[in-house]
Short mmCIF file of C-alpha atoms and ligand atoms in Angstrom, two decimals:
data_model
loop_
_atom_site.label_atom_id
_atom_site.label_comp_id
_atom_site.label_asym_id
_atom_site.label_seq_id
_atom_site.Cartn_x
_atom_site.Cartn_y
_atom_site.Cartn_z
CA UNK A 1 10.57 30.64 -9.79
CA UNK A 2 12.88 29.21 -6.86
CA UNK A 3 15.35 26.63 -7.65
CA UNK A 4 16.84 23.81 -5.39
CA UNK A 5 20.41 25.82 -5.97
CA UNK A 6 18.96 29.27 -5.02
CA UNK A 7 17.33 27.47 -1.66
CA UNK A 8 20.72 25.55 -0.83
CA UNK A 9 22.52 28.82 -1.06
CA UNK A 10 20.01 30.80 0.79
CA UNK A 11 17.71 28.56 2.95
CA UNK A 12 16.03 31.74 4.73
CA UNK A 13 14.03 32.15 1.50
CA UNK A 14 11.94 29.36 2.65
CA UNK A 15 12.41 29.91 6.56
CA UNK A 16 9.21 30.82 8.36
CA UNK A 17 8.41 30.69 12.27
CA UNK A 18 4.85 29.07 12.81
CA UNK A 19 2.94 29.67 16.15
CA UNK A 20 1.11 26.43 16.84
CA UNK A 21 -2.32 26.28 18.43
CA UNK A 22 -0.97 24.91 21.80
CA UNK A 23 1.07 28.37 22.04
CA UNK A 24 4.30 26.66 21.42
CA UNK A 25 6.53 27.75 18.20
CA UNK A 26 8.42 25.72 15.37
CA UNK A 27 10.54 27.04 12.75
CA UNK A 28 9.97 25.66 9.00
CA UNK A 29 13.05 25.66 7.14
CA UNK A 30 15.09 23.79 4.43
CA UNK A 31 17.47 20.85 5.79
CA UNK A 32 21.02 22.20 5.64
CA UNK A 33 24.46 20.41 5.25
CA UNK A 34 25.13 20.76 9.40
CA UNK A 35 21.86 19.09 10.39
CA UNK A 36 22.98 15.66 10.29
CA UNK A 37 23.15 14.89 13.94
CA UNK A 38 19.98 16.49 14.89
CA UNK A 39 18.34 14.63 11.90
CA UNK A 40 19.80 11.27 13.10
CA UNK A 41 18.20 12.09 16.53
CA UNK A 42 14.85 12.69 14.51
CA UNK A 43 15.35 9.48 12.54
CA UNK A 44 16.60 7.27 15.36
CA UNK A 45 13.31 8.54 17.42
CA UNK A 46 10.79 7.35 14.99
CA UNK A 47 8.80 4.68 16.30
CA UNK A 48 8.42 1.14 14.36
CA UNK A 49 4.90 2.11 13.68
CA UNK A 50 6.00 5.56 12.12
CA UNK A 51 8.98 3.66 10.09
CA UNK A 52 6.12 1.39 8.49
CA UNK A 53 3.93 4.20 7.57
CA UNK A 54 6.88 6.45 6.42
CA UNK A 55 9.93 4.36 5.27
CA UNK A 56 13.51 5.86 4.94
CA UNK A 57 16.74 4.22 3.72
CA UNK A 58 17.88 4.15 7.25
CA UNK A 59 16.99 5.60 10.70
CA UNK A 60 20.82 6.27 11.86
CA UNK A 61 23.62 9.01 11.31
CA UNK A 62 24.52 7.36 8.08
CA UNK A 63 21.00 7.82 6.69
CA UNK A 64 20.92 11.38 8.18
CA UNK A 65 24.17 12.36 6.29
CA UNK A 66 22.83 10.83 3.23
CA UNK A 67 19.93 13.06 3.19
CA UNK A 68 22.06 16.07 3.99
CA UNK A 69 24.59 15.18 1.11
CA UNK A 70 21.73 14.98 -1.14
CA UNK A 71 21.10 18.72 -0.82
CA UNK A 72 20.83 20.73 -4.19
CA UNK A 73 21.56 17.21 -6.01
CA UNK A 74 18.98 15.01 -7.72
CA UNK A 75 15.33 16.47 -7.55
CA UNK A 76 14.77 16.33 -3.84
CA UNK A 77 13.79 19.27 -1.61
CA UNK A 78 13.88 18.38 2.22
CA UNK A 79 12.28 20.90 4.87
CA UNK A 80 12.32 20.18 8.73
CA UNK A 81 10.25 21.44 11.51
CA UNK A 82 12.76 22.75 14.68
CA UNK A 83 11.09 22.86 18.05
CA UNK A 84 11.73 26.20 19.67
CA UNK A 85 13.69 26.75 21.62
CA UNK A 86 15.48 23.29 21.79
CA UNK A 87 16.27 23.05 18.10
CA UNK A 88 15.13 19.50 18.15
CA UNK A 89 13.96 18.28 14.48
CA UNK A 90 10.21 17.23 15.05
CA UNK A 91 9.41 16.86 11.28
CA UNK A 92 10.84 16.16 7.97
CA UNK A 93 8.68 17.25 4.89
CA UNK A 94 9.70 15.90 1.58
CA UNK A 95 9.49 16.91 -1.86
CA UNK A 96 10.42 15.34 -5.15
CA UNK A 97 10.53 17.98 -7.73
CA UNK A 98 10.55 15.55 -10.82
CA UNK A 99 8.10 12.43 -11.27
CA UNK A 100 8.83 8.82 -11.57
CA UNK A 101 7.61 6.87 -14.35
CA UNK A 102 5.74 4.33 -12.33
CA UNK A 103 3.60 7.25 -10.92
CA UNK A 104 3.09 8.46 -14.47
CA UNK A 105 1.88 5.18 -15.84
CA UNK A 106 -0.38 4.80 -12.49
CA UNK A 107 -1.94 8.14 -12.88
CA UNK A 108 -2.47 7.71 -16.53
CA UNK A 109 -4.50 4.74 -15.99
CA UNK A 110 -6.76 6.60 -13.63
CA UNK A 111 -7.07 9.27 -16.47
CA UNK A 112 -4.69 11.81 -14.94
CA UNK A 113 -2.09 13.08 -17.11
CA UNK A 114 1.02 14.30 -14.83
CA UNK A 115 3.03 17.06 -16.12
CA UNK A 116 6.20 19.00 -15.22
CA UNK A 117 4.31 21.24 -13.04
CA UNK A 118 3.36 18.32 -10.70
CA UNK A 119 5.42 17.28 -7.66
CA UNK A 120 5.55 14.47 -5.02
CA UNK A 121 5.26 15.30 -1.39
CA UNK A 122 5.63 13.21 1.81
CA UNK A 123 5.69 14.39 5.56
CA UNK A 124 6.89 12.44 8.84
CA UNK A 125 6.30 14.13 12.13
CA UNK A 126 8.12 12.92 15.07
CA UNK A 127 5.95 10.63 17.21
CA UNK A 128 4.94 12.95 20.10
CA UNK A 129 3.92 15.42 17.21
CA UNK A 130 1.70 13.45 15.60
CA UNK A 131 -2.09 13.61 15.62
CA UNK A 132 -2.02 17.32 17.26
CA UNK A 133 -2.93 19.36 14.27
CA UNK A 134 0.73 20.06 13.74
CA UNK A 135 0.77 18.48 10.15
CA UNK A 136 -2.50 20.78 9.03
CA UNK A 137 -1.01 23.71 10.48
CA UNK A 138 2.18 23.44 8.50
CA UNK A 139 0.22 22.62 5.27
CA UNK A 140 -0.13 26.16 4.16
CA UNK A 141 3.56 26.66 4.20
CA UNK A 142 4.27 23.27 2.21
CA UNK A 143 1.66 24.47 -0.32
CA UNK A 144 3.34 27.87 -0.71
CA UNK A 145 6.72 26.17 -1.19
CA UNK A 146 5.23 23.90 -4.16
CA UNK A 147 3.90 27.02 -5.82
CA UNK A 148 7.19 28.81 -5.39
CA UNK A 149 8.77 25.86 -7.53
CA UNK A 150 6.26 26.67 -10.21
CA UNK A 151 4.04 23.49 -9.20
CA UNK A 152 0.36 23.30 -9.60
CA UNK A 153 -0.43 20.06 -8.23
CA UNK A 154 0.98 17.63 -5.31
CA UNK A 155 0.79 13.96 -5.49
CA UNK A 156 2.12 11.60 -2.75
CA UNK A 157 5.59 10.30 -2.78
CA UNK A 158 4.93 6.51 -2.88
CA UNK A 159 1.11 7.00 -1.94
CA UNK A 160 -0.39 6.33 1.26
CA UNK A 161 -0.65 3.14 2.78
CA UNK A 162 -4.55 1.96 2.46
CA UNK A 163 -4.33 1.30 6.58
CA UNK A 164 -2.84 4.81 7.51
CA UNK A 165 -6.22 6.25 8.23
CA UNK A 166 -4.73 9.20 10.08
CA UNK A 167 -2.71 10.13 7.13
CA UNK A 168 -5.56 9.52 4.82
CA UNK A 169 -7.97 11.95 6.92
CA UNK A 170 -5.04 14.23 6.93
CA UNK A 171 -4.66 14.69 3.27
CA UNK A 172 -8.39 14.49 2.54
CA UNK A 173 -8.64 17.57 4.91
CA UNK A 174 -5.88 19.56 2.96
CA UNK A 175 -8.15 18.97 -0.17
CA UNK A 176 -6.25 15.87 -1.67
CA UNK A 177 -8.56 13.64 -3.74
CA UNK A 178 -8.02 9.74 -3.99
CA UNK A 179 -7.24 8.71 -7.31
CA UNK A 180 -6.70 4.93 -7.21
CA UNK A 181 -5.42 2.31 -5.33
CA UNK A 182 -2.11 0.12 -6.27
CA UNK A 183 0.08 -2.78 -4.17
CA UNK A 184 3.59 -1.82 -3.94
CA UNK A 185 6.72 -4.14 -4.29
CA UNK A 186 6.15 -5.23 -0.73
CA UNK A 187 2.73 -6.29 -1.55
CA UNK A 188 1.02 -3.91 0.82
CA UNK A 189 -1.97 -1.81 -0.48
CA UNK A 190 -1.68 1.90 -1.07
CA UNK A 191 -3.61 4.84 -2.56
CA UNK A 192 -2.78 7.36 -4.95
CA UNK A 193 -4.11 10.87 -3.83
CA UNK A 194 -3.52 14.31 -5.71
CA UNK A 195 -4.18 18.13 -4.59
CA UNK A 196 -4.83 20.92 -7.23
CA UNK A 197 -3.02 24.07 -5.71
CA UNK A 198 -5.65 26.14 -7.62
CA UNK A 199 -8.39 25.24 -5.56
CA UNK A 200 -8.89 26.60 -1.92
CA UNK A 201 -6.89 24.54 0.72
CA UNK A 202 -8.50 22.82 3.65
CA UNK A 203 -12.23 21.32 4.16
C1 COA B 301 0.51 12.06 8.65
C2 COA B 301 0.94 13.09 9.35
C3 COA B 301 1.94 14.02 8.74
C4 COA B 301 -0.46 13.91 9.61
O1 COA B 301 0.27 15.06 10.33
P1 COA B 301 -0.82 15.27 12.23
O2 COA B 301 -0.71 16.58 12.63
O3 COA B 301 -0.46 14.26 12.66
O4 COA B 301 -2.15 15.46 11.29
P2 COA B 301 -3.49 16.41 11.90
O5 COA B 301 -3.70 16.16 13.38
O6 COA B 301 -3.08 17.83 11.41
O7 COA B 301 -4.69 15.59 11.20
C5 COA B 301 -5.15 14.40 11.36
C6 COA B 301 -6.49 14.01 11.18
O8 COA B 301 -6.75 12.78 11.20
C7 COA B 301 -7.74 12.47 12.18
N1 COA B 301 -7.30 11.17 12.89
C8 COA B 301 -6.21 10.75 13.81
N2 COA B 301 -6.23 9.42 14.05
C9 COA B 301 -7.06 8.94 13.12
C10 COA B 301 -7.47 7.57 12.51
N3 COA B 301 -6.83 6.47 13.35
N4 COA B 301 -8.36 7.42 11.66
C11 COA B 301 -8.97 8.49 11.15
N5 COA B 301 -8.57 9.98 11.30
C12 COA B 301 -7.59 9.99 12.39
C13 COA B 301 -7.40 13.66 13.22
O9 COA B 301 -8.62 13.67 13.99
C14 COA B 301 -7.60 14.66 12.36
O10 COA B 301 -8.46 14.99 11.76
P3 COA B 301 -9.41 16.31 12.46
O11 COA B 301 -8.73 17.32 12.41
O12 COA B 301 -10.80 16.33 11.30
O13 COA B 301 -9.95 15.79 13.44
C15 COA B 301 1.53 12.57 10.73
O14 COA B 301 0.52 11.89 11.63
C16 COA B 301 2.88 11.74 10.46
O15 COA B 301 3.72 12.14 10.52
N6 COA B 301 2.34 10.16 10.74
C17 COA B 301 3.28 9.26 10.66
C18 COA B 301 4.16 9.26 9.31
C19 COA B 301 3.03 9.02 8.22
O16 COA B 301 2.02 8.36 8.20
N7 COA B 301 3.41 9.74 7.07
C20 COA B 301 2.52 9.99 6.06
C21 COA B 301 3.21 8.92 4.94
S1 COA B 301 2.25 8.78 3.58
#
């Protein structure tokens, strides 16, 4: 089974090239310590709407450095999509390998007992990469990463905002099921969704 240390020591274990439907290519790979500048450009480029739908601690070089410094610390695994050949980061795919007590409590209320074999996931694509099927094309790689970390189910990091109809449709397409709804600390309505990795992906 893979560990965060093993991935940090050899990012190539999770690095894959992916041919997109439009004929272009991206590289799917773990975030590395040398990515701060490219990651800052990605965060800075996110529109106000993308920042509303997918929230980070900041959208500048300091925030990017924080994410790079967190590699192999805590429970986070972050992967990126590089545009080929520019090397521009066009996606940030985040896993949290540990569960949050608030998530455990919410899912339990919905009758689901979360376990150490569950993980949390949240994707963000650059604005010009959204809505073109890229998220769907990359999802089998995401599911493969989760399985290689010994995970059997994926839930959403912080849920998905109830008005984020594209993301909800996206998750449903990958086979996620809605478990319930909750109101976050900011008073905004969100949905919990879960994917069982034993079931065939996609619909
Ligand atoms: C969510 C995200 C990762 C999905 O990736 P993507 O490449 O855009 O998704 P896809 O194009 O593969 O699939 C989107 C689906 O939603 C549909 N869709 C697009 N806009 C929609 C809308 N407004 N309402 C409902 N469905 C919509 C698309 O038609 C497609 O479904 P289809 O293939 O059946 O036609 C990406 O859009 C993103 O990064 N969004 C901004 C950040 C965000 O919302 N992250 C999730 C936080 S929980």
